[in-house]
Amino acid sequence: MMFRRLDLSLASLGFLLKRKWFVCVLVCVALSLVVSGVYIIESRRPITTSIVLHIDGKSLEVDTQSTTVEDMLQDEMIPLAKRDYISVPLQTVIEDGLNIEIRYAKNFTITSKGQTTHYSSTAKSVEMALEDVGIALSDDDETSPSRKSTLLANDDIMILNYVKNMEETLEDQPLKTITIYDDTLLKGQSRIAQKGTPPTIQKQVQKTYLNGYALNEDPNESIVKTEGIPQIVVVGTKEPEPVYVEPDIEVPTTQDNILITQEEGVSSALVEEIQATDNQSMLPYDGESQETLTGFELTAYTAHYASTGKHEGDPDYGVTASGTKVMEGRTIAVDPSVIPMGWWVYIDGLGYRKAEDTGGAIKGKKIDVYFESEEYANFFGRKKGYTVTIIGPNKPDDISS
């Protein structure tokens, strides 16, 4: 029975094989089985992909069968800490040609204003590292190494903090002084007629500070804030009146003069002339007068060449400045601003005289007394402390003609 069924099956198969369509179906089924088998085998085989890793600037090609970036790092034993940088998420699926950048955090220090602090960063440059740790720089600040320098491990970054301030100061300028000369104020005296104030200038200076310490100053401009008031000083030019202290002079008597002249070797004729002097001239004047002055200095002169520069026979020999002829016992040379020309005076100890002449050296309270004798004029010398009474232009009554 079994063989009969087998015969029938074979017969049926032979019948079918004789049909083309059946053959085609059979071939397709076989091919399908083969493809399915290959797919199953290939799908179970691990897939290898090529990626490029950029680790701290160095490129590395890696062939990996990992499916994610995290698996690839574990498979390749590439460490990655919390502070390190990776350019893609760890769960990113690996694809052929994938580029992954990894930067390891670098330890570095920052020194600013004398304080040093430790940091770490995955930044590429110094500038980016400072931004990463939250340090902002101004446009004037500088760093060492420079901002654009590549950040290296264990770098010591020094921040040069520059601050520029425009500062203003007020400065007093020299006080302007105006001097006025006053001939009514005694020489050596002065007074302030107007109190002055100095002008002020506002100066602008740009100061640069480095890490809090002054580095340099750059003057900008100066502005006049106040003009100031000049100080006016009045200075005296008036010559002080000479103050003479009248000495206690014992007026010599005629006999005293005789003794002196004899000791000096004066001639006997001159002694007789002195003895003939009117004793009334030794007494103070008590008549009418215009003014009495003290402290006069007396000298003596003659008409000769030694006193006047003229010789006997010259046209003006013996002629005074007022045009009169000199006369002993009458003529004196005076300063007209003190004793008017032509006026009579009384000189204590000498007697009446008339102001008829002047002299180049006769200024102020000086009187040059005229004598005929050059010998006596030299003997007379210089005498101080005399009192002179100015009488006036009229001849006193008690003078004999």
mmCIF file of C-alpha atoms in Angstrom:
data_model
loop_
_atom_site.group_PDB
_atom_site.id
_atom_site.type_symbol
_atom_site.label_atom_id
_atom_site.label_comp_id
_atom_site.label_asym_id
_atom_site.label_seq_id
_atom_site.Cartn_x
_atom_site.Cartn_y
_atom_site.Cartn_z
ATOM 1 C CA MET A 1 0.000 0.000 0.000
ATOM 2 C CA MET A 2 2.837 2.309 0.860
ATOM 3 C CA PHE A 3 4.685 1.630 -2.328
ATOM 4 C CA ARG A 4 1.584 2.364 -4.262
ATOM 5 C CA ARG A 5 1.344 5.781 -2.727
ATOM 6 C CA LEU A 6 4.987 6.443 -3.467
ATOM 7 C CA ASP A 7 4.501 5.452 -7.052
ATOM 8 C CA LEU A 8 1.588 7.774 -7.319
ATOM 9 C CA SER A 9 3.605 10.674 -5.817
ATOM 10 C CA LEU A 10 6.475 10.140 -8.166
ATOM 11 C CA ALA A 11 4.124 9.945 -11.042
ATOM 12 C CA SER A 12 2.525 13.143 -9.992
ATOM 13 C CA LEU A 13 5.910 14.804 -9.594
ATOM 14 C CA GLY A 14 7.000 13.731 -12.980
ATOM 15 C CA PHE A 15 3.810 15.062 -14.393
ATOM 16 C CA LEU A 16 4.397 18.376 -12.734
ATOM 17 C CA LEU A 17 7.974 18.646 -13.801
ATOM 18 C CA LYS A 18 6.834 18.368 -17.310
ATOM 19 C CA ARG A 19 4.958 21.573 -16.774
ATOM 20 C CA LYS A 20 7.091 24.833 -17.160
ATOM 21 C CA TRP A 21 5.159 26.928 -14.809
ATOM 22 C CA PHE A 22 5.755 24.538 -12.003
ATOM 23 C CA VAL A 23 9.451 24.622 -12.636
ATOM 24 C CA CYS A 24 9.455 28.418 -12.407
ATOM 25 C CA VAL A 25 7.588 28.347 -9.166
ATOM 26 C CA LEU A 26 10.002 25.870 -7.749
ATOM 27 C CA VAL A 27 13.017 27.980 -8.742
ATOM 28 C CA CYS A 28 11.556 31.130 -7.185
ATOM 29 C CA VAL A 29 10.881 29.324 -3.940
ATOM 30 C CA ALA A 30 14.451 28.096 -3.846
ATOM 31 C CA LEU A 31 15.900 31.534 -4.496
ATOM 32 C CA SER A 32 13.733 33.020 -1.782
ATOM 33 C CA LEU A 33 15.026 30.517 0.694
ATOM 34 C CA VAL A 34 18.618 31.313 -0.255
ATOM 35 C CA VAL A 35 18.172 35.121 0.059
ATOM 36 C CA SER A 36 16.399 34.756 3.380
ATOM 37 C CA GLY A 37 19.191 32.640 4.700
ATOM 38 C CA VAL A 38 21.878 35.125 3.607
ATOM 39 C CA TYR A 39 19.963 38.043 5.153
ATOM 40 C CA ILE A 40 19.618 36.203 8.426
ATOM 41 C CA ILE A 41 23.305 35.420 8.489
ATOM 42 C CA GLU A 42 24.404 38.988 7.600
ATOM 43 C CA SER A 43 22.003 40.601 10.007
ATOM 44 C CA ARG A 44 23.532 38.664 12.826
ATOM 45 C CA ARG A 45 27.097 39.654 11.863
ATOM 46 C CA PRO A 46 28.487 42.899 13.731
ATOM 47 C CA ILE A 47 28.677 46.063 11.511
ATOM 48 C CA THR A 48 32.015 48.039 11.511
ATOM 49 C CA THR A 49 31.889 51.818 10.952
ATOM 50 C CA SER A 50 34.704 54.354 10.543
ATOM 51 C CA ILE A 51 34.674 57.558 12.568
ATOM 52 C CA VAL A 52 37.209 60.362 13.269
ATOM 53 C CA LEU A 53 38.080 61.462 16.792
ATOM 54 C CA HIS A 54 39.692 64.894 17.427
ATOM 55 C CA ILE A 55 41.253 64.719 20.889
ATOM 56 C CA ASP A 56 42.868 67.992 22.082
ATOM 57 C CA GLY A 57 43.667 68.962 18.519
ATOM 58 C CA LYS A 58 44.979 65.544 17.429
ATOM 59 C CA SER A 59 42.938 63.558 14.844
ATOM 60 C CA LEU A 60 42.481 59.761 15.109
ATOM 61 C CA GLU A 61 40.547 57.432 12.740
ATOM 62 C CA VAL A 62 38.703 54.679 14.569
ATOM 63 C CA ASP A 63 36.874 51.627 13.151
ATOM 64 C CA THR A 64 34.220 50.566 15.589
ATOM 65 C CA GLN A 65 31.371 48.104 15.796
ATOM 66 C CA SER A 66 29.764 50.088 18.640
ATOM 67 C CA THR A 67 26.307 51.463 18.061
ATOM 68 C CA THR A 68 26.506 54.578 20.252
ATOM 69 C CA VAL A 69 29.201 57.132 21.105
ATOM 70 C CA GLU A 70 29.124 56.095 24.764
ATOM 71 C CA ASP A 71 29.715 52.419 23.814
ATOM 72 C CA MET A 72 32.518 53.430 21.470
ATOM 73 C CA LEU A 73 34.312 55.380 24.251
ATOM 74 C CA GLN A 74 34.041 52.360 26.540
ATOM 75 C CA ASP A 75 35.174 49.936 23.844
ATOM 76 C CA GLU A 76 38.127 52.123 22.898
ATOM 77 C CA MET A 77 38.880 52.831 26.580
ATOM 78 C CA ILE A 78 38.797 56.607 26.035
ATOM 79 C CA PRO A 79 38.203 58.336 29.423
ATOM 80 C CA LEU A 80 35.823 61.265 29.699
ATOM 81 C CA ALA A 81 35.362 63.178 32.961
ATOM 82 C CA LYS A 82 32.559 65.514 33.952
ATOM 83 C CA ARG A 83 34.555 68.657 33.158
ATOM 84 C CA ASP A 84 35.730 67.322 29.785
ATOM 85 C CA TYR A 85 34.143 68.417 26.531
ATOM 86 C CA ILE A 86 32.628 66.236 23.790
ATOM 87 C CA SER A 87 31.027 67.706 20.722
ATOM 88 C CA VAL A 88 28.090 65.212 20.461
ATOM 89 C CA PRO A 89 25.764 63.666 23.039
ATOM 90 C CA LEU A 90 26.878 60.292 24.425
ATOM 91 C CA GLN A 91 23.733 58.540 23.098
ATOM 92 C CA THR A 92 24.419 59.614 19.522
ATOM 93 C CA VAL A 93 24.201 56.615 17.103
ATOM 94 C CA ILE A 94 27.471 55.848 15.379
ATOM 95 C CA GLU A 95 27.413 56.578 11.662
ATOM 96 C CA ASP A 96 30.144 56.137 9.148
ATOM 97 C CA GLY A 97 32.275 59.290 8.823
ATOM 98 C CA LEU A 98 31.124 60.766 12.135
ATOM 99 C CA ASN A 99 33.487 63.464 13.537
ATOM 100 C CA ILE A 100 33.737 63.719 17.298
ATOM 101 C CA GLU A 101 35.755 66.400 19.116
ATOM 102 C CA ILE A 102 36.988 65.747 22.621
ATOM 103 C CA ARG A 103 38.796 68.334 24.767
ATOM 104 C CA TYR A 104 40.068 67.406 28.179
ATOM 105 C CA ALA A 105 39.772 70.017 30.931
ATOM 106 C CA LYS A 106 43.107 71.723 31.696
ATOM 107 C CA ASN A 107 44.069 72.965 35.122
ATOM 108 C CA PHE A 108 45.351 76.537 35.217
ATOM 109 C CA THR A 109 45.673 79.452 37.597
ATOM 110 C CA ILE A 110 44.600 83.084 37.298
ATOM 111 C CA THR A 111 46.524 85.826 39.118
ATOM 112 C CA SER A 112 44.758 89.157 39.442
ATOM 113 C CA LYS A 113 45.456 92.050 41.846
ATOM 114 C CA GLY A 114 47.878 89.910 43.826
ATOM 115 C CA GLN A 115 45.503 86.958 44.311
ATOM 116 C CA THR A 116 45.931 83.562 42.622
ATOM 117 C CA THR A 117 42.966 81.201 42.028
ATOM 118 C CA HIS A 118 42.920 77.671 40.553
ATOM 119 C CA TYR A 119 40.527 76.743 37.737
ATOM 120 C CA SER A 120 40.005 74.122 35.038
ATOM 121 C CA SER A 121 38.460 74.541 31.605
ATOM 122 C CA THR A 122 38.108 72.818 28.236
ATOM 123 C CA ALA A 123 38.374 76.148 26.365
ATOM 124 C CA LYS A 124 40.778 76.372 23.477
ATOM 125 C CA SER A 125 42.171 79.877 24.167
ATOM 126 C CA VAL A 126 43.022 81.964 27.195
ATOM 127 C CA GLU A 127 40.188 84.369 26.437
ATOM 128 C CA MET A 128 37.622 81.549 26.171
ATOM 129 C CA ALA A 129 38.935 80.021 29.403
ATOM 130 C CA LEU A 130 38.414 83.313 31.261
ATOM 131 C CA GLU A 131 34.859 83.534 29.897
ATOM 132 C CA ASP A 132 34.287 79.890 30.857
ATOM 133 C CA VAL A 133 35.111 80.573 34.518
ATOM 134 C CA GLY A 134 33.123 83.836 34.547
ATOM 135 C CA ILE A 135 35.883 86.431 34.400
ATOM 136 C CA ALA A 136 35.068 89.376 32.126
ATOM 137 C CA LEU A 137 37.801 91.626 30.776
ATOM 138 C CA SER A 138 37.474 95.244 29.761
ATOM 139 C CA ASP A 139 38.835 96.557 26.483
ATOM 140 C CA ASP A 140 41.830 98.046 28.306
ATOM 141 C CA ASP A 141 42.753 94.874 30.183
ATOM 142 C CA GLU A 142 45.568 92.657 29.006
ATOM 143 C CA THR A 143 46.620 89.104 29.865
ATOM 144 C CA SER A 144 49.851 87.185 29.931
ATOM 145 C CA PRO A 145 49.809 84.916 27.910
ATOM 146 C CA SER A 146 47.757 87.013 25.481
ATOM 147 C CA ARG A 147 44.035 86.520 25.055
ATOM 148 C CA LYS A 148 44.364 84.680 21.748
ATOM 149 C CA SER A 149 47.021 82.253 23.018
ATOM 150 C CA THR A 150 46.148 78.542 23.194
ATOM 151 C CA LEU A 151 45.284 77.423 26.693
ATOM 152 C CA LEU A 152 47.893 74.974 27.960
ATOM 153 C CA ALA A 153 47.764 72.703 30.961
ATOM 154 C CA ASN A 154 49.036 74.359 34.149
ATOM 155 C CA ASP A 155 49.095 77.796 32.542
ATOM 156 C CA ASP A 156 49.502 80.715 34.968
ATOM 157 C CA ILE A 157 47.388 83.473 33.466
ATOM 158 C CA MET A 158 48.139 86.947 34.786
ATOM 159 C CA ILE A 159 45.467 89.597 34.313
ATOM 160 C CA LEU A 160 46.839 93.084 33.784
ATOM 161 C CA ASN A 161 43.922 95.199 34.882
ATOM 162 C CA TYR A 162 44.278 98.697 33.392
ATOM 163 C CA VAL A 163 41.953 101.432 34.621
ATOM 164 C CA LYS A 164 41.990 104.921 33.110
ATOM 165 C CA ASN A 165 40.448 107.747 35.112
ATOM 166 C CA MET A 166 40.103 111.384 34.142
ATOM 167 C CA GLU A 167 40.892 113.331 37.298
ATOM 168 C CA GLU A 168 40.476 117.075 37.837
ATOM 169 C CA THR A 169 42.421 119.269 40.226
ATOM 170 C CA LEU A 170 42.242 122.975 41.075
ATOM 171 C CA GLU A 171 45.581 124.755 41.342
ATOM 172 C CA ASP A 172 46.300 128.298 42.509
ATOM 173 C CA GLN A 173 48.463 130.320 40.157
ATOM 174 C CA PRO A 174 50.940 133.020 41.252
ATOM 175 C CA LEU A 175 49.240 136.069 42.687
ATOM 176 C CA LYS A 176 49.530 139.092 40.418
ATOM 177 C CA THR A 177 50.837 142.142 42.272
ATOM 178 C CA ILE A 178 50.590 145.756 41.111
ATOM 179 C CA THR A 179 52.983 148.197 42.777
ATOM 180 C CA ILE A 180 52.096 151.882 43.077
ATOM 181 C CA TYR A 181 54.756 154.312 44.288
ATOM 182 C CA ASP A 182 53.576 157.056 46.639
ATOM 183 C CA ASP A 183 55.788 160.087 47.329
ATOM 184 C CA THR A 184 53.702 161.001 50.378
ATOM 185 C CA LEU A 185 54.541 157.722 52.111
ATOM 186 C CA LEU A 186 57.952 157.375 53.733
ATOM 187 C CA LYS A 187 60.507 155.194 51.995
ATOM 188 C CA GLY A 188 60.567 151.723 53.490
ATOM 189 C CA GLN A 189 56.866 151.812 54.315
ATOM 190 C CA SER A 190 54.136 150.073 52.337
ATOM 191 C CA ARG A 191 50.478 149.241 52.581
ATOM 192 C CA ILE A 192 48.022 146.979 50.776
ATOM 193 C CA ALA A 193 45.461 149.065 48.929
ATOM 194 C CA GLN A 194 43.613 146.045 47.528
ATOM 195 C CA LYS A 195 43.850 142.507 48.808
ATOM 196 C CA GLY A 196 44.251 140.100 45.908
ATOM 197 C CA THR A 197 43.175 136.540 45.240
ATOM 198 C CA PRO A 198 45.206 134.194 43.052
ATOM 199 C CA PRO A 199 43.734 132.893 39.795
ATOM 200 C CA THR A 200 42.850 129.194 39.720
ATOM 201 C CA ILE A 201 43.238 126.684 36.912
ATOM 202 C CA GLN A 202 41.386 123.397 36.599
ATOM 203 C CA LYS A 203 43.744 120.753 35.294
ATOM 204 C CA GLN A 204 42.515 117.515 33.740
ATOM 205 C CA VAL A 205 44.857 114.575 33.996
ATOM 206 C CA GLN A 206 44.199 111.080 32.685
ATOM 207 C CA LYS A 207 45.715 108.663 35.177
ATOM 208 C CA THR A 208 46.331 105.034 34.301
ATOM 209 C CA TYR A 209 46.304 102.426 37.068
ATOM 210 C CA LEU A 210 47.701 98.890 36.728
ATOM 211 C CA ASN A 211 46.136 96.453 39.168
ATOM 212 C CA GLY A 212 45.250 99.360 41.444
ATOM 213 C CA TYR A 213 48.647 101.073 41.353
ATOM 214 C CA ALA A 214 49.240 104.380 39.567
ATOM 215 C CA LEU A 215 51.207 103.760 36.392
ATOM 216 C CA ASN A 216 51.396 107.102 34.584
ATOM 217 C CA GLU A 217 49.737 110.472 34.094
ATOM 218 C CA ASP A 218 48.791 112.082 30.830
ATOM 219 C CA PRO A 219 47.897 115.804 31.109
ATOM 220 C CA ASN A 220 44.855 116.559 29.042
ATOM 221 C CA GLU A 221 43.981 120.252 29.226
ATOM 222 C CA SER A 222 43.844 123.178 31.607
ATOM 223 C CA ILE A 223 40.826 125.426 32.019
ATOM 224 C CA VAL A 224 40.923 128.792 33.778
ATOM 225 C CA LYS A 225 38.259 128.678 36.467
ATOM 226 C CA THR A 226 38.777 132.083 38.106
ATOM 227 C CA GLU A 227 40.714 135.075 36.822
ATOM 228 C CA GLY A 228 41.746 136.223 40.287
ATOM 229 C CA ILE A 229 42.095 139.761 41.638
ATOM 230 C CA PRO A 230 45.471 141.523 41.523
ATOM 231 C CA GLN A 231 46.881 142.715 44.817
ATOM 232 C CA ILE A 232 47.718 146.426 44.847
ATOM 233 C CA VAL A 233 50.632 147.449 47.060
ATOM 234 C CA VAL A 234 51.498 151.084 47.730
ATOM 235 C CA VAL A 235 55.224 151.640 48.347
ATOM 236 C CA GLY A 236 56.556 154.852 49.869
ATOM 237 C CA THR A 237 59.276 156.858 48.142
ATOM 238 C CA LYS A 238 59.416 159.911 50.390
ATOM 239 C CA GLU A 239 62.822 160.525 51.877
ATOM 240 C CA PRO A 240 62.581 160.877 55.651
ATOM 241 C CA GLU A 241 63.490 164.215 57.150
ATOM 242 C CA PRO A 242 66.896 164.002 58.774
ATOM 243 C CA VAL A 243 66.600 164.057 62.510
ATOM 244 C CA TYR A 244 69.350 165.916 64.238
ATOM 245 C CA VAL A 245 69.849 165.840 67.945
ATOM 246 C CA GLU A 246 71.201 169.171 68.950
ATOM 247 C CA PRO A 247 74.251 168.474 71.038
ATOM 248 C CA ASP A 248 74.974 170.272 74.233
ATOM 249 C CA ILE A 249 77.653 172.547 72.817
ATOM 250 C CA GLU A 250 79.468 174.923 75.027
ATOM 251 C CA VAL A 251 79.889 177.979 72.825
ATOM 252 C CA PRO A 252 83.537 178.847 72.912
ATOM 253 C CA THR A 253 84.519 182.325 74.049
ATOM 254 C CA THR A 254 86.875 184.543 72.187
ATOM 255 C CA GLN A 255 89.642 183.617 74.596
ATOM 256 C CA ASP A 256 89.035 179.903 73.898
ATOM 257 C CA ASN A 257 89.350 180.562 70.167
ATOM 258 C CA ILE A 258 92.605 182.375 70.754
ATOM 259 C CA LEU A 259 94.009 179.452 72.661
ATOM 260 C CA ILE A 260 92.922 176.973 69.965
ATOM 261 C CA THR A 261 94.339 178.988 67.127
ATOM 262 C CA GLN A 262 97.618 179.425 68.911
ATOM 263 C CA GLU A 263 97.862 175.683 69.462
ATOM 264 C CA GLU A 264 97.021 175.062 65.777
ATOM 265 C CA GLY A 265 99.698 177.449 64.658
ATOM 266 C CA VAL A 266 97.339 180.075 63.240
ATOM 267 C CA SER A 267 98.887 183.450 62.518
ATOM 268 C CA SER A 268 98.650 186.263 65.049
ATOM 269 C CA ALA A 269 96.720 188.368 62.530
ATOM 270 C CA LEU A 270 93.977 185.745 62.424
ATOM 271 C CA VAL A 271 93.928 185.609 66.198
ATOM 272 C CA GLU A 272 93.332 189.333 66.305
ATOM 273 C CA GLU A 273 90.479 188.935 63.783
ATOM 274 C CA ILE A 274 88.823 186.310 65.971
ATOM 275 C CA GLN A 275 89.241 188.555 69.021
ATOM 276 C CA ALA A 276 87.460 191.324 67.152
ATOM 277 C CA THR A 277 84.344 189.159 66.651
ATOM 278 C CA ASP A 278 81.249 190.740 68.101
ATOM 279 C CA ASN A 279 80.466 189.053 71.401
ATOM 280 C CA GLN A 280 76.758 189.592 70.678
ATOM 281 C CA SER A 281 76.891 186.770 68.101
ATOM 282 C CA MET A 282 77.360 184.292 70.927
ATOM 283 C CA LEU A 283 73.863 185.007 72.240
ATOM 284 C CA PRO A 284 70.627 183.368 70.899
ATOM 285 C CA TYR A 285 68.472 185.531 68.628
ATOM 286 C CA ASP A 286 65.405 186.992 70.334
ATOM 287 C CA GLY A 287 63.971 189.310 67.672
ATOM 288 C CA GLU A 288 61.216 188.897 65.108
ATOM 289 C CA SER A 289 61.641 185.973 62.703
ATOM 290 C CA GLN A 290 59.883 183.741 60.206
ATOM 291 C CA GLU A 291 61.174 180.384 61.463
ATOM 292 C CA THR A 292 63.861 178.837 63.626
ATOM 293 C CA LEU A 293 65.527 175.632 62.444
ATOM 294 C CA THR A 294 67.972 173.364 64.229
ATOM 295 C CA GLY A 295 70.565 170.848 63.173
ATOM 296 C CA PHE A 296 72.447 172.878 60.564
ATOM 297 C CA GLU A 297 75.926 171.982 59.345
ATOM 298 C CA LEU A 298 78.375 174.846 58.710
ATOM 299 C CA THR A 299 81.355 174.917 56.371
ATOM 300 C CA ALA A 300 83.511 177.786 55.093
ATOM 301 C CA TYR A 301 84.630 178.984 51.663
ATOM 302 C CA THR A 302 86.476 181.818 50.008
ATOM 303 C CA ALA A 303 86.466 183.489 46.602
ATOM 304 C CA HIS A 304 89.740 181.797 45.709
ATOM 305 C CA TYR A 305 90.277 179.062 43.146
ATOM 306 C CA ALA A 306 90.166 176.211 45.716
ATOM 307 C CA SER A 307 86.544 177.079 46.585
ATOM 308 C CA THR A 308 85.133 178.609 43.372
ATOM 309 C CA GLY A 309 87.464 177.528 40.574
ATOM 310 C CA LYS A 310 88.087 181.201 39.680
ATOM 311 C CA HIS A 311 91.249 183.267 39.722
ATOM 312 C CA GLU A 312 91.650 186.896 40.649
ATOM 313 C CA GLY A 313 91.130 188.928 37.531
ATOM 314 C CA ASP A 314 88.397 186.632 36.161
ATOM 315 C CA PRO A 315 85.212 188.595 35.278
ATOM 316 C CA ASP A 316 83.050 186.742 37.834
ATOM 317 C CA TYR A 317 85.659 186.466 40.557
ATOM 318 C CA GLY A 318 84.024 187.195 43.929
ATOM 319 C CA VAL A 319 80.504 187.461 42.428
ATOM 320 C CA THR A 320 77.737 185.409 44.114
ATOM 321 C CA ALA A 321 74.906 183.491 42.484
ATOM 322 C CA SER A 322 72.579 186.400 43.300
ATOM 323 C CA GLY A 323 74.925 188.860 41.556
ATOM 324 C CA THR A 324 76.256 190.587 44.684
ATOM 325 C CA LYS A 325 79.886 190.921 45.660
ATOM 326 C CA VAL A 326 80.947 188.570 48.432
ATOM 327 C CA MET A 327 81.490 190.153 51.820
ATOM 328 C CA GLU A 328 82.859 188.530 54.959
ATOM 329 C CA GLY A 329 80.442 188.822 57.856
ATOM 330 C CA ARG A 330 77.474 188.939 55.473
ATOM 331 C CA THR A 331 77.614 186.398 52.606
ATOM 332 C CA ILE A 332 76.607 182.762 53.024
ATOM 333 C CA ALA A 333 75.741 180.061 50.480
ATOM 334 C CA VAL A 334 72.486 178.196 51.155
ATOM 335 C CA ASP A 335 69.969 175.772 49.676
ATOM 336 C CA PRO A 336 67.228 178.107 48.339
ATOM 337 C CA SER A 337 64.577 175.489 49.079
ATOM 338 C CA VAL A 338 65.425 175.848 52.785
ATOM 339 C CA ILE A 339 66.494 179.509 53.037
ATOM 340 C CA PRO A 340 65.217 181.861 50.294
ATOM 341 C CA MET A 341 67.844 183.828 48.394
ATOM 342 C CA GLY A 342 68.291 187.407 49.681
ATOM 343 C CA TRP A 343 66.912 186.634 53.121
ATOM 344 C CA TRP A 344 68.678 187.447 56.378
ATOM 345 C CA VAL A 345 69.350 184.814 59.004
ATOM 346 C CA TYR A 346 70.839 184.680 62.449
ATOM 347 C CA ILE A 347 73.276 181.819 63.176
ATOM 348 C CA ASP A 348 73.725 181.166 66.864
ATOM 349 C CA GLY A 349 77.399 181.534 67.708
ATOM 350 C CA LEU A 350 78.158 183.292 64.427
ATOM 351 C CA GLY A 351 75.725 186.192 64.046
ATOM 352 C CA TYR A 352 73.784 187.757 61.176
ATOM 353 C CA ARG A 353 74.304 186.567 57.629
ATOM 354 C CA LYS A 354 72.535 187.030 54.294
ATOM 355 C CA ALA A 355 71.708 184.231 51.811
ATOM 356 C CA GLU A 356 73.477 185.489 48.665
ATOM 357 C CA ASP A 357 75.180 182.435 47.185
ATOM 358 C CA THR A 358 74.626 178.763 46.375
ATOM 359 C CA GLY A 359 76.884 175.720 46.016
ATOM 360 C CA GLY A 360 76.744 172.319 44.385
ATOM 361 C CA ALA A 361 77.258 170.531 47.703
ATOM 362 C CA ILE A 362 74.998 172.840 49.702
ATOM 363 C CA LYS A 363 71.758 170.864 50.033
ATOM 364 C CA GLY A 364 69.240 170.803 52.830
ATOM 365 C CA LYS A 365 70.377 172.082 56.191
ATOM 366 C CA LYS A 366 73.858 173.088 55.078
ATOM 367 C CA ILE A 367 75.361 176.594 55.059
ATOM 368 C CA ASP A 368 78.695 177.615 53.517
ATOM 369 C CA VAL A 369 80.022 180.726 55.347
ATOM 370 C CA TYR A 370 82.158 183.163 53.333
ATOM 371 C CA PHE A 371 85.541 184.318 54.717
ATOM 372 C CA GLU A 372 88.205 186.472 53.093
ATOM 373 C CA SER A 373 91.046 184.388 54.505
ATOM 374 C CA GLU A 374 91.638 180.981 52.971
ATOM 375 C CA GLU A 375 93.694 180.177 56.070
ATOM 376 C CA TYR A 376 90.723 180.850 58.316
ATOM 377 C CA ALA A 377 88.293 179.002 56.025
ATOM 378 C CA ASN A 378 90.471 175.912 56.296
ATOM 379 C CA PHE A 379 90.676 176.381 60.042
ATOM 380 C CA PHE A 380 86.883 176.746 60.299
ATOM 381 C CA GLY A 381 86.387 173.190 59.014
ATOM 382 C CA ARG A 382 82.977 171.506 59.443
ATOM 383 C CA LYS A 383 80.668 172.252 62.360
ATOM 384 C CA LYS A 384 77.374 170.562 63.196
ATOM 385 C CA GLY A 385 74.353 171.135 65.387
ATOM 386 C CA TYR A 386 73.803 174.869 64.788
ATOM 387 C CA THR A 387 70.511 176.704 65.221
ATOM 388 C CA VAL A 388 69.522 179.136 62.467
ATOM 389 C CA THR A 389 66.753 181.729 62.709
ATOM 390 C CA ILE A 390 65.291 182.805 59.378
ATOM 391 C CA ILE A 391 64.469 186.511 59.702
ATOM 392 C CA GLY A 392 63.273 187.591 56.268
ATOM 393 C CA PRO A 393 64.273 189.802 53.296
ATOM 394 C CA ASN A 394 64.597 192.982 55.371
ATOM 395 C CA LYS A 395 67.841 193.876 57.034
ATOM 396 C CA PRO A 396 67.605 193.684 60.840
ATOM 397 C CA ASP A 397 67.626 197.047 62.589
ATOM 398 C CA ASP A 398 70.489 196.244 64.895
ATOM 399 C CA ILE A 399 72.968 195.720 62.029
ATOM 400 C CA SER A 400 75.153 198.728 61.435
ATOM 401 C CA SER A 401 75.392 199.930 57.886
#
